[in-house]
Tab-separated table of C-alpha atoms in Angstrom:
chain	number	residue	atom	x	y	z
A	1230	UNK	CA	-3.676	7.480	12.551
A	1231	UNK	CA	-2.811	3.970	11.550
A	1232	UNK	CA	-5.340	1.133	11.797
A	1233	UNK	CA	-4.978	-1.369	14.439
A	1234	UNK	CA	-5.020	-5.076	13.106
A	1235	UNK	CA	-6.196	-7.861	14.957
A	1236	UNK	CA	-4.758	-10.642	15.520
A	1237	UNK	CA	-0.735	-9.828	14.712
A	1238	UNK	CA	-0.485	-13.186	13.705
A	1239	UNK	CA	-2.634	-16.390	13.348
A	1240	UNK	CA	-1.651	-20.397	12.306
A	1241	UNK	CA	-3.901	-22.152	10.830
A	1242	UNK	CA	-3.964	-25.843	9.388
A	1243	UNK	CA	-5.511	-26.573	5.794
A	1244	UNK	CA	-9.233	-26.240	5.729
A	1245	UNK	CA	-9.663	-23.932	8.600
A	1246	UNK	CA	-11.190	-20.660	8.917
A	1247	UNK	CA	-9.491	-17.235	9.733
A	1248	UNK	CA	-10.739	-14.132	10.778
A	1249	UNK	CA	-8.997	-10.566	10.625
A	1250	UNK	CA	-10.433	-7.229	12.244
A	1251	UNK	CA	-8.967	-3.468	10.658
A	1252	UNK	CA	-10.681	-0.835	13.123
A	1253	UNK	CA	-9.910	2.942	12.556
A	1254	UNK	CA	-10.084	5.446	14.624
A	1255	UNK	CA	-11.461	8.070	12.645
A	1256	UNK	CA	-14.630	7.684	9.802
A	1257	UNK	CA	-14.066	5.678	6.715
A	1258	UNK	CA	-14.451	5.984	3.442
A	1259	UNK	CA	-13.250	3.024	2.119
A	1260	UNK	CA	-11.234	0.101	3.178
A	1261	UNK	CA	-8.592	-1.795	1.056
A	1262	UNK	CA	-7.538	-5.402	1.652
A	1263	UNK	CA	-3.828	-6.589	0.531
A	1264	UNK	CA	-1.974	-9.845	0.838
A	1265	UNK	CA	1.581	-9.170	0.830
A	1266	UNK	CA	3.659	-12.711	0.443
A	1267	UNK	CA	7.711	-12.581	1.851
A	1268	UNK	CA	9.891	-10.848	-0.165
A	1269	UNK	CA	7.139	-9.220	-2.566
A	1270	UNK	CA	4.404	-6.508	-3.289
A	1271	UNK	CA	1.463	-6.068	-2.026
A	1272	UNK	CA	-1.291	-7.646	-4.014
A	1273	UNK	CA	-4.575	-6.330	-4.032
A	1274	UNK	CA	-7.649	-8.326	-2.938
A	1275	UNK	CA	-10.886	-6.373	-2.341
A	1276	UNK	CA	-12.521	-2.685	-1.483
A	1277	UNK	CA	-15.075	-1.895	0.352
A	1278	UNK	CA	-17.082	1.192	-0.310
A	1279	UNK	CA	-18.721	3.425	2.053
A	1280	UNK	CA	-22.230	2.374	0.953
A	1281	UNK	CA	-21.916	-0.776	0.925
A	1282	UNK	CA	-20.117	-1.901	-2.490
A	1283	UNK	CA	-17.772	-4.140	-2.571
A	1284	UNK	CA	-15.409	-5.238	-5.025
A	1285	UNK	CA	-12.560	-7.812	-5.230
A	1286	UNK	CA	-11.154	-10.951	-6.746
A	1287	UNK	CA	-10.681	-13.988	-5.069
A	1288	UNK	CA	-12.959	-16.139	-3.214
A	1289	UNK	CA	-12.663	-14.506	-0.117
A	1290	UNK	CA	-15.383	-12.346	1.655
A	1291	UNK	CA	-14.956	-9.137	3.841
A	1292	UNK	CA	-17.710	-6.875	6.050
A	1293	UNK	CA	-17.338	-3.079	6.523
A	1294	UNK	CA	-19.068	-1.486	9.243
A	1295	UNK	CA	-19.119	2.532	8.717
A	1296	UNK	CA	-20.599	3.169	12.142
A	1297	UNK	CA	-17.950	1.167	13.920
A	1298	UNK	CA	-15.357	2.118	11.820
A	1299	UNK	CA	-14.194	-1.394	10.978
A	1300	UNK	CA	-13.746	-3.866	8.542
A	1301	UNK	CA	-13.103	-7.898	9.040
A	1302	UNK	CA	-11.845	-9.917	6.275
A	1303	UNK	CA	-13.096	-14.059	6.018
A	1304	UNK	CA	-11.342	-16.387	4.386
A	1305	UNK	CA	-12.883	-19.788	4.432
A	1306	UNK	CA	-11.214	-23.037	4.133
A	1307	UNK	CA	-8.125	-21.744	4.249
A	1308	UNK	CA	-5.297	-23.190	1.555
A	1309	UNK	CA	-1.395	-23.049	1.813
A	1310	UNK	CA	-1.678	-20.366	-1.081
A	1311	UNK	CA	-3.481	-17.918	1.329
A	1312	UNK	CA	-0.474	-17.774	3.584
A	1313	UNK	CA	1.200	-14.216	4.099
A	1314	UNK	CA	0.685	-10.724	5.470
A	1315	UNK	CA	-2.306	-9.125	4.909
A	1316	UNK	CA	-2.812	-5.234	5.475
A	1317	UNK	CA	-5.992	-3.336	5.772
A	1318	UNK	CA	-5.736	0.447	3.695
A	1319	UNK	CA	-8.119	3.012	5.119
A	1320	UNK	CA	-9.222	5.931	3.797
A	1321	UNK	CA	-10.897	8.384	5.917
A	1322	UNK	CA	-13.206	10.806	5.490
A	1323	UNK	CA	-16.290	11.597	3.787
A	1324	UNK	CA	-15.425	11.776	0.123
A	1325	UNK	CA	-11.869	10.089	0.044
A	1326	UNK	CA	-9.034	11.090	-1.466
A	1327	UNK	CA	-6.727	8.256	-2.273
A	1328	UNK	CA	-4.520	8.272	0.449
A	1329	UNK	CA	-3.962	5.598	2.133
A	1330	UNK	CA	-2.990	4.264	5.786
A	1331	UNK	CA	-2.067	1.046	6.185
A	1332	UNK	CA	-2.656	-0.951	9.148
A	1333	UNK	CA	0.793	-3.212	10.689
A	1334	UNK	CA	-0.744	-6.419	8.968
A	1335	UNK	CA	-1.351	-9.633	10.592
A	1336	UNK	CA	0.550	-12.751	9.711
A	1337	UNK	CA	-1.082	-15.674	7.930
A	1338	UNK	CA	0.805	-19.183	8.256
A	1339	UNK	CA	-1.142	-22.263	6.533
A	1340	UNK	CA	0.347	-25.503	7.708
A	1341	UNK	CA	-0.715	-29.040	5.759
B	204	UNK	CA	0.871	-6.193	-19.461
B	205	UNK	CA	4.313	-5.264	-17.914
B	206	UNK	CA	3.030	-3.865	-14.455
B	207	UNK	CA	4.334	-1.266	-12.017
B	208	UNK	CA	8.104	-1.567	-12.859
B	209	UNK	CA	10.751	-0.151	-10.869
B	210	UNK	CA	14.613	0.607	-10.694
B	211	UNK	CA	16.798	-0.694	-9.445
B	212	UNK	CA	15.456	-3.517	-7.627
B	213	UNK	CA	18.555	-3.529	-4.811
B	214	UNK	CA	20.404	-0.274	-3.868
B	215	UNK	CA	23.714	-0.321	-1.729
B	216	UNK	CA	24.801	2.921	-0.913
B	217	UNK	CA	27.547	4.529	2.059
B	218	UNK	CA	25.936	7.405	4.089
B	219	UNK	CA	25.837	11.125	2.417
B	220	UNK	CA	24.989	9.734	-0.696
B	221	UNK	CA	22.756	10.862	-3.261
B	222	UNK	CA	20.077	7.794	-4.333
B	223	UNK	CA	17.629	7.998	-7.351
B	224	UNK	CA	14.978	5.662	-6.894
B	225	UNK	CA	12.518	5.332	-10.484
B	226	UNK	CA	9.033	4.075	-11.097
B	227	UNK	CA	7.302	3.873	-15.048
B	228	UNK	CA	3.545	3.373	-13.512
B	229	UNK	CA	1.392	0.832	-15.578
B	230	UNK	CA	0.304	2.568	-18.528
B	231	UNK	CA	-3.332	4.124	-18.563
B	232	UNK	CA	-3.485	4.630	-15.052
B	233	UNK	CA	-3.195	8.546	-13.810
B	234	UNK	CA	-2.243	7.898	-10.160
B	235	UNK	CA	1.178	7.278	-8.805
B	236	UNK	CA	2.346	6.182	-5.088
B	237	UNK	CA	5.476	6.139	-3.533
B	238	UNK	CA	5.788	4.063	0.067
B	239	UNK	CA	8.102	2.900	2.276
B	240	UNK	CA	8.095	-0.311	4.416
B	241	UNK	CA	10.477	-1.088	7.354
B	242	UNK	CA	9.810	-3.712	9.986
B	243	UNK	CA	9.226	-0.792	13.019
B	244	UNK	CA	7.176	1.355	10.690
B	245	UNK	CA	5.166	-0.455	8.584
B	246	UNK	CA	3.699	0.612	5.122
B	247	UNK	CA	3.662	3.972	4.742
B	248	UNK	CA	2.877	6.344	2.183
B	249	UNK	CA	5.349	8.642	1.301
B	250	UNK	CA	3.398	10.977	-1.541
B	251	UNK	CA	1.568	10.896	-4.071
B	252	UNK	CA	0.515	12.081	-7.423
B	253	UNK	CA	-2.396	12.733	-9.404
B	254	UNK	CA	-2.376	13.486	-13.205
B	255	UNK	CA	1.332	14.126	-12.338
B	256	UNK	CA	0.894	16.685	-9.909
B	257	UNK	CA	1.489	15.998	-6.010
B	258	UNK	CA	-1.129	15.885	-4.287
B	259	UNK	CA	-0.087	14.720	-0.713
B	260	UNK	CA	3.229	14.961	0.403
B	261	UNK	CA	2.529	14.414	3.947
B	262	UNK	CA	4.883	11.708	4.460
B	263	UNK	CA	7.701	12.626	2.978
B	264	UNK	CA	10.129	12.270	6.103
B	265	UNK	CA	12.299	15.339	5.538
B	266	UNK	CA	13.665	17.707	2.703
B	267	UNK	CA	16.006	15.284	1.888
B	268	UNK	CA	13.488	13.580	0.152
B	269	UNK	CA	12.161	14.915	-2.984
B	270	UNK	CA	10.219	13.397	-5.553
B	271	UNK	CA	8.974	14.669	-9.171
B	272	UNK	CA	7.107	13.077	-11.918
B	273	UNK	CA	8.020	14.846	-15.002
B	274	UNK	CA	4.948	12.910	-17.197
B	275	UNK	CA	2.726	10.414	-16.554
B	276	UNK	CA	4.949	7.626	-17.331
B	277	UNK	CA	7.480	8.352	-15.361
B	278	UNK	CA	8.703	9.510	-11.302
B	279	UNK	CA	11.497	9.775	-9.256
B	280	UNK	CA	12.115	9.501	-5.679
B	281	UNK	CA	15.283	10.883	-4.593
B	282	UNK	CA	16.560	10.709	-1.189
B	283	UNK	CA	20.174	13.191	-0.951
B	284	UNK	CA	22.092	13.027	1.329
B	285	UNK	CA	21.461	9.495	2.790
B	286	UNK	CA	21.640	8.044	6.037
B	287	UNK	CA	21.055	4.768	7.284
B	288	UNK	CA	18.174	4.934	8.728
B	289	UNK	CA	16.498	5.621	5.063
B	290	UNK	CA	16.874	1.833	4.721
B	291	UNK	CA	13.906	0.158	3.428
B	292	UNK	CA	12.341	-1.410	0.949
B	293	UNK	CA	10.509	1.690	-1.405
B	294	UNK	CA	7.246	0.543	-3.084
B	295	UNK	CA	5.746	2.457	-6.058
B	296	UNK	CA	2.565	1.819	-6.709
B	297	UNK	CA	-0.205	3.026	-9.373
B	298	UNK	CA	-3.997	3.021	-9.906
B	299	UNK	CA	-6.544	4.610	-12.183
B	300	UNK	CA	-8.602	7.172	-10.371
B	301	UNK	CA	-11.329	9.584	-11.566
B	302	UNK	CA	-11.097	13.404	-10.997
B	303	UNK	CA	-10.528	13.874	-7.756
B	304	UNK	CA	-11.906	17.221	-7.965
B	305	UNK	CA	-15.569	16.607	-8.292
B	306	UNK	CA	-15.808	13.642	-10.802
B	307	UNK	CA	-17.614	10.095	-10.631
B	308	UNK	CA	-15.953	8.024	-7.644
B	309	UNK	CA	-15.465	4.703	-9.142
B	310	UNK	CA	-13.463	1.981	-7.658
B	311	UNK	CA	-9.686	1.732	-7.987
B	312	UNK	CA	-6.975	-0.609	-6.763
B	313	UNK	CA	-3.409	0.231	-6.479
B	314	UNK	CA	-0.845	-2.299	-8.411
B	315	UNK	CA	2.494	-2.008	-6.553
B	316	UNK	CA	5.861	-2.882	-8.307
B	317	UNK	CA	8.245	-4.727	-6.735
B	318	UNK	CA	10.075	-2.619	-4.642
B	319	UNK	CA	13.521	-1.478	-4.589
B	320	UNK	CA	15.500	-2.684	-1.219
B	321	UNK	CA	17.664	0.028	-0.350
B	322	UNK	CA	20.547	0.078	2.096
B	323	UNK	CA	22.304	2.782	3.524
B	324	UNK	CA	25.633	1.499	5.187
């Protein structure tokens, strides 16, 4: 089952702040962030661990909420850089097993 | 370091032909990924492997997809015979992951190459 993104896409001028939801239907194990710019690969940008551990980085910031099986990703005073699509990965179930489903993304557009 | 690299980086191809799409994973890590991403469908993982043997092959669409990775610098995807509807941009991607069979679970991310655009006409 493929995670549902929220919003699909989002402008924002320089300096503002975004917000993007990744809710799964079924219990995580871990959540993956990517930032995927036109025309290139994914990049990775932060995991967050059933538990509570977190790793990434860039100066961004992201909460993962096992009961409500969702994850939000902040970025804060937003720069033209931060434009693109980013995708939330879940993994599901209680031990994980590397496999991956990647939400349909939500598009980023930083205007000066 | 050189990073996920993949061949070729654009495929054009007529229907009912045979494509061979290849991946050499960044070296050190023992995981390998192949997705595909079209505008209707998204990301989507295809297979994958683990110390070079598949683990999940779940998404592979149909048996005209087959995919092998002889050693662990090294996979193929291979898509025979195509249609057009296989067009899409084909992501390999690779990570360093712990047993999966009972070991440590430490963190991992997934470095994806930079595609290879195919197009079946």
């Amino acid at each position: 089952q493929q995670p549902v993104q929220s919003p699909q896409a989002v402008i924002l001028r320089e300096g503002e702040d975004a917000v993007i939801n990744c809710s799964s239907s079924k219990a995580l194990y871990s959540v993956h962030w990517y930032r995927q710019k036109h025309g290139e690969a994914p990049v990775f940008l932060m995991i967050l661990l059933k538990g509570g551990e977190q790793k990434g980085h860039e100066k961004i910031s992201a909460s993962f909420n096992e009961k409500k099986q969702q994850s939000s990703l902040y970025l804060t005073a937003s720069q033209l850089s931060y434009s693109g699509t980013y995708f939330c990965g879940t993994e599901t179930g209680n031990f994980g097993n590397e496999k991956l489903t990647f939400g349909t993304g939500t598009r980023l557009t930083i205007i000066p | 370091d050189a990073g996920v690299i993949q061949s070729p980086r654009h495929e054009v191809t007529e229907m009912g032909q045979e494509v061979t799409l290849r991946c050499k994973p960044i070296s050190g890590h023992n995981s390998l990924f192949w997705y595909r991403q079209t505008m209707m469908r998204g990301l989507e993982l295809l297979i994958y492997f683990n110390n070079n043997v598949p683990i999940d092959d779940s998404g592979m669409p149909e048996d005209r997809f087959s995919a092998k990775m002889p050693n662990a610098s090294f996979s193929t995807l291979k898509i025979q015979p195509s249609e057009p509807r296989d067009s899409a941009v084909y992501f390999c991607a690779s990570s360093f992951s712990p047993d999966l069979f009972g070991g440590p679970r430490v963190d991992y991310e997934q470095y994806f190459g930079p595609g290879t655009r195919l197009t079946v006409t």
